[in-house]
PDB file of C-alpha atoms in Angstrom:
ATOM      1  CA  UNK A   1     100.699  84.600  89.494  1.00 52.00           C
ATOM      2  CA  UNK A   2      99.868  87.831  90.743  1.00 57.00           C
ATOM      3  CA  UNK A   3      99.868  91.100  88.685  1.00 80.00           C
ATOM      4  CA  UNK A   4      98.905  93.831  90.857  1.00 84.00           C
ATOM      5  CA  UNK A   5      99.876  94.845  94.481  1.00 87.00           C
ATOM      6  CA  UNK A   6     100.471  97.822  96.507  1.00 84.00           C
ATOM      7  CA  UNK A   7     103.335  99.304  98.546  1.00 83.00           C
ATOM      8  CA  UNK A   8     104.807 102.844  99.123  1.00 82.00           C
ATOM      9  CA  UNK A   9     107.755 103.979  97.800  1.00 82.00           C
ATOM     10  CA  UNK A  10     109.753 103.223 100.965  1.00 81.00           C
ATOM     11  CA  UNK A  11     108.732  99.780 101.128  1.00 83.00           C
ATOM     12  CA  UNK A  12     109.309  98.540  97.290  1.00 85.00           C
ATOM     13  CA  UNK A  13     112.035  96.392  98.051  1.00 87.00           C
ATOM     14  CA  UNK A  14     109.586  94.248  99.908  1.00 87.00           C
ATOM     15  CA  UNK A  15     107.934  93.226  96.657  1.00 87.00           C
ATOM     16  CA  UNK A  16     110.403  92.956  94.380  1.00 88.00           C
ATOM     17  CA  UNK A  17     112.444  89.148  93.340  1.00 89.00           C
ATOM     18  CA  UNK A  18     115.750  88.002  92.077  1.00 87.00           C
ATOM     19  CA  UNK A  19     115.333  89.198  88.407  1.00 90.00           C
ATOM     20  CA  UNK A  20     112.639  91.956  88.293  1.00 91.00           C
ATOM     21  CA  UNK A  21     113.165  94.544  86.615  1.00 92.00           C
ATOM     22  CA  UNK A  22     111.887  97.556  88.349  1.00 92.00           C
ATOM     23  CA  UNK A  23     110.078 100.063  85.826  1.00 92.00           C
ATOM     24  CA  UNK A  24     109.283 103.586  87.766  1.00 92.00           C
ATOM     25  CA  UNK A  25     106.533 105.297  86.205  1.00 93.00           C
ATOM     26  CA  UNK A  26     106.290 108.277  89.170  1.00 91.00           C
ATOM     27  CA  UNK A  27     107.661 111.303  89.859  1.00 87.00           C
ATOM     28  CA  UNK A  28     108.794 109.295  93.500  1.00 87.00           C
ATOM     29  CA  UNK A  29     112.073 108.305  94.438  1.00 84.00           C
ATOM     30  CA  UNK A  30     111.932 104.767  95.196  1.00 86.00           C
ATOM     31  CA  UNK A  31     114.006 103.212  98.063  1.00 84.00           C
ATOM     32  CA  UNK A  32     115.822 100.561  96.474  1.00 85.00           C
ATOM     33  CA  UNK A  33     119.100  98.956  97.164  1.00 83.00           C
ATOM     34  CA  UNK A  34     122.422  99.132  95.077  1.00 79.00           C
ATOM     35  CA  UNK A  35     122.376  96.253  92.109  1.00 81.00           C
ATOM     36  CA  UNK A  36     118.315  96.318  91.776  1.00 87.00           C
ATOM     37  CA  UNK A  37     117.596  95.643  87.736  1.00 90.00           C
ATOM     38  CA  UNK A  38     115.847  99.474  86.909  1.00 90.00           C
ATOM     39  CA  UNK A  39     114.987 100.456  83.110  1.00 90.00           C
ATOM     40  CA  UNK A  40     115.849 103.621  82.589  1.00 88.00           C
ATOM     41  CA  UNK A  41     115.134 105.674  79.416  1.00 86.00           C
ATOM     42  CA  UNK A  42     118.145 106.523  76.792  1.00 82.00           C
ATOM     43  CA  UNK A  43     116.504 109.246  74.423  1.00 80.00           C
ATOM     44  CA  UNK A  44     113.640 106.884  72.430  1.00 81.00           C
ATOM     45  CA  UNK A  45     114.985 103.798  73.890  1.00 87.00           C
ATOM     46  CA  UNK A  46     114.743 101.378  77.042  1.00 89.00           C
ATOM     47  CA  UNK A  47     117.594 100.539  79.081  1.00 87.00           C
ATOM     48  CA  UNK A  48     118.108  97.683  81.908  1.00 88.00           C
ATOM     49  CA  UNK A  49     120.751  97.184  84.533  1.00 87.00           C
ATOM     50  CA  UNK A  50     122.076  98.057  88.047  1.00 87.00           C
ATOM     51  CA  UNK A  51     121.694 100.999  89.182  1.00 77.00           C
ATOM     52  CA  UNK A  52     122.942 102.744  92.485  1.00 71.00           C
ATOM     53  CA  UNK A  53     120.140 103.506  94.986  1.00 62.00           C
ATOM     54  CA  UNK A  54     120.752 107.271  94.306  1.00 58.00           C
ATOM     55  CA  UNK A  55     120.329 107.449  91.134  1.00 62.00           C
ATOM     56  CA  UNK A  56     116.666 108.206  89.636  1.00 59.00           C
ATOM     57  CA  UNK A  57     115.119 105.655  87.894  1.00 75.00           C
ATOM     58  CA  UNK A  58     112.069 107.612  86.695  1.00 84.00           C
ATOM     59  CA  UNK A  59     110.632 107.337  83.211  1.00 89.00           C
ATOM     60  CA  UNK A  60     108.745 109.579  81.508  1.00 89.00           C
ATOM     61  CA  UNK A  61     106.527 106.944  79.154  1.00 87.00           C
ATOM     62  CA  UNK A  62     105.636 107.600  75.601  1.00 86.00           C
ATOM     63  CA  UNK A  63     103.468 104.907  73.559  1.00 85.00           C
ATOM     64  CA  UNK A  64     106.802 104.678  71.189  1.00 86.00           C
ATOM     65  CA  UNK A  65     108.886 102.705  74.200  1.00 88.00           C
ATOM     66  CA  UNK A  66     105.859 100.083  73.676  1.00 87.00           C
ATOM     67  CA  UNK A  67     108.340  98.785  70.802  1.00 87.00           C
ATOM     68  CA  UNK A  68     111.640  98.157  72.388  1.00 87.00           C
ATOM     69  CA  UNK A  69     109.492  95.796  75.145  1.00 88.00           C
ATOM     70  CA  UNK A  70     110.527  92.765  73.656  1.00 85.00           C
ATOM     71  CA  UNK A  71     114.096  94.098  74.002  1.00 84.00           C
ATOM     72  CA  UNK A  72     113.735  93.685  77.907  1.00 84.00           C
ATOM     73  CA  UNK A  73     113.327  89.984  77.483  1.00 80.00           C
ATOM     74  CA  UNK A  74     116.457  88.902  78.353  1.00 84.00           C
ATOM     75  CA  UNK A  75     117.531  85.602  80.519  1.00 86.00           C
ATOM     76  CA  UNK A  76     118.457  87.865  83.270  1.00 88.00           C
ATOM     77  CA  UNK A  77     114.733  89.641  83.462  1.00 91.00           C
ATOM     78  CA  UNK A  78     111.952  86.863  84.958  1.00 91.00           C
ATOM     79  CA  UNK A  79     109.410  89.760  85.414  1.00 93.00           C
ATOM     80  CA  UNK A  80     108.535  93.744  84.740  1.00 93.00           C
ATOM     81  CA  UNK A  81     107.626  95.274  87.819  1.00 93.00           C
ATOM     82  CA  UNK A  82     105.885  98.513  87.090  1.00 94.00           C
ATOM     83  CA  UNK A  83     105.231 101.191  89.512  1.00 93.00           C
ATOM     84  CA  UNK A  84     102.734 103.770  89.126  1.00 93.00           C
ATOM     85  CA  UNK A  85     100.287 106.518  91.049  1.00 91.00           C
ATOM     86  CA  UNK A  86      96.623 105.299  91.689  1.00 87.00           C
ATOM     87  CA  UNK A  87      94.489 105.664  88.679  1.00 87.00           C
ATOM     88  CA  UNK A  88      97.757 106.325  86.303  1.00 90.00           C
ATOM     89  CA  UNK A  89      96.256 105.938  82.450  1.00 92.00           C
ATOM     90  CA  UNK A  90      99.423 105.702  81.164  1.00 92.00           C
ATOM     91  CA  UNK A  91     100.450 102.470  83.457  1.00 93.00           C
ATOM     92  CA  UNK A  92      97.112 100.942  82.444  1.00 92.00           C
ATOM     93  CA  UNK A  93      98.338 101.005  78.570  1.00 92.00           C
ATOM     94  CA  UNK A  94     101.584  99.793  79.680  1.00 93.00           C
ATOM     95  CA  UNK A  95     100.328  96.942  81.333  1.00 93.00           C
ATOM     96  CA  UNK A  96      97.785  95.658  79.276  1.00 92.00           C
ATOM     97  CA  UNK A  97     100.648  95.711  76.318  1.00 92.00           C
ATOM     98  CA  UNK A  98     102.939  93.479  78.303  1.00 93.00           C
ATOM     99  CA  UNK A  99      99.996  91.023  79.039  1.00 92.00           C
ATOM    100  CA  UNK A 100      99.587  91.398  75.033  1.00 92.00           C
ATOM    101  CA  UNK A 101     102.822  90.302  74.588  1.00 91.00           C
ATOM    102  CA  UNK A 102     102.810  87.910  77.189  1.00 92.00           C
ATOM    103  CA  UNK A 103     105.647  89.290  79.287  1.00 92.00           C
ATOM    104  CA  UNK A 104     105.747  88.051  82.934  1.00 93.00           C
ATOM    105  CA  UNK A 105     104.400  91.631  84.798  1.00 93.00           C
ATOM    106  CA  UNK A 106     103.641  93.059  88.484  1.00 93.00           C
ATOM    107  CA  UNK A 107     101.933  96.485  88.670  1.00 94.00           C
ATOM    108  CA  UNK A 108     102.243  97.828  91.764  1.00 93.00           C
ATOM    109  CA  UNK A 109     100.392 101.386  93.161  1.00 92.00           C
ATOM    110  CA  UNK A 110     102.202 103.453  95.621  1.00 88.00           C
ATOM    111  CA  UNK A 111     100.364 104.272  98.189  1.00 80.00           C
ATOM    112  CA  UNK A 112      99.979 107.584 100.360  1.00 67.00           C
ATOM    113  CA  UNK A 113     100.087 106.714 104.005  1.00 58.00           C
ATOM    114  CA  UNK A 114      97.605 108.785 105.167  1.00 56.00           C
ATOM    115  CA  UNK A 115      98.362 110.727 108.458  1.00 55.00           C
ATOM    116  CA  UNK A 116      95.786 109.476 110.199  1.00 54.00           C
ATOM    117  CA  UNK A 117      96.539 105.893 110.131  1.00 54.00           C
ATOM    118  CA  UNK A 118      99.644 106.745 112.064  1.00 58.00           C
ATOM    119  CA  UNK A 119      97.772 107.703 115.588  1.00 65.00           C
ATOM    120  CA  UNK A 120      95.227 105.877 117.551  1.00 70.00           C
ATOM    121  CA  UNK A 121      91.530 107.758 117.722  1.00 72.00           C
ATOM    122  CA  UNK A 122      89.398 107.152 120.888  1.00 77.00           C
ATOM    123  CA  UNK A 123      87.409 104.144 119.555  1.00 80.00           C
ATOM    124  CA  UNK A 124      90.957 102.610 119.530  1.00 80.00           C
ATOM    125  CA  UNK A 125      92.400 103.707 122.680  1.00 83.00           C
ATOM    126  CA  UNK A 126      88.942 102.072 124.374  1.00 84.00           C
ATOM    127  CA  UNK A 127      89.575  98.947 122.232  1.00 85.00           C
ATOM    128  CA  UNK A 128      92.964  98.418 123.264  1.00 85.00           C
ATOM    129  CA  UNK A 129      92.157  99.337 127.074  1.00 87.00           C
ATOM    130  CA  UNK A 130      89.824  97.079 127.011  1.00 86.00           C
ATOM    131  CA  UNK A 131      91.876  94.029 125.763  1.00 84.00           C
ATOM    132  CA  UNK A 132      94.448  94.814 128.158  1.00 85.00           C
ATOM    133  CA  UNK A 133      92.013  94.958 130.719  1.00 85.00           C
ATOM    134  CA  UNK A 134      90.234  91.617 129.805  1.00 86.00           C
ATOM    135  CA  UNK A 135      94.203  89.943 129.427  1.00 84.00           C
ATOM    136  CA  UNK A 136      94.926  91.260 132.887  1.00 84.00           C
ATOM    137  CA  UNK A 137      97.523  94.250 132.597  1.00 78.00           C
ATOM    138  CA  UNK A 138      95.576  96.635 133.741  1.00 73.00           C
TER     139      UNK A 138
END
C-alpha cells in the first residue's frame, strides 16, 4: 500500500477513497467536495465527519492529539490521509505515530506549481515543431 504521494491543494480529491479521512495539516484551503470525512480539532480533542467544502478543515497539531488517534478508528475510517507542506516536522511525527500504531495512513505533500511549468521555453517550442513537422502538420 502506498503511504506517501503528492498533489496540490486543488487537486486532493484526486487522491482521496471512500472512507479516508482527510487530516489538513496546512495553512491551505483544500478543494474538497461536500460529505468528504475531515478531522477537525474541538479544543484538546479530534473530531471526524462531513464537512461542507467551505468550511476549513485546518489543524493546528500538538503532540497531545497523538492520544485520541485510536479514537479515529472507527468502521467508517479505512485510512488517515494527512496533508502537509514539504519538509513539515510536525507531519513526520504524526506519521511515524500512526505507522506505530498501525493505523492504515497516506501522507500526501502539496505541491507549489511553479510558474514556469505553465509556459513552453524555446527548447520546447523546437521540440514540439519538430514532431509536428516529422508527423506531417507542418
Amino acid at each position: 500500500m502506498t503511504t506517501a504521494c503528492s498533489s496540490t491543494a486543488n487537486s486532493i480529491m484526486e487522491v482521496l477513497h471512500g472512507g479516508d479521512a482527510l487530516l489538513n495539516l496546512t495553512s491551505q484551503s483544500l478543494n474538497t467536495s461536500s460529505g468528504v470525512l475531515c478531522i477537525t480539532r474541538g479544543g484538546n480533542r479530534l473530531q471526524c465527519g462531513p464537512v461542507s467544502a467551505s468550511e476549513s478543515t485546518a489543524v493546528e497539531w500538538r503532540d497531545s492529539l497523538a492520544a485520541e488517534l485510536g479514537a479515529l478508528c472507527r468502521p467508517e475510517v479505512t485510512r488517515i490521509v494527512v496533508v502537509s507542506e514539504e519538509h513539515s516536522l510536525v507531519a513526520q511525527q504524526l506519521v511515524s505515530e500512526l505507522s506505530r500504531r498501525q493505523i492504515p495512513h497516506l501522507h500526501c505533500t502539496l505541491m507549489e506549481q511553479c510558474e514556469a511549468d505553465a509556459f513552453m521555453d524555446a527548447e520546447d517550442t523546437e521540440a514540439v515543431t519538430e514532431r509536428l513537422r516529422q508527423l506531417g502538420y507542418l
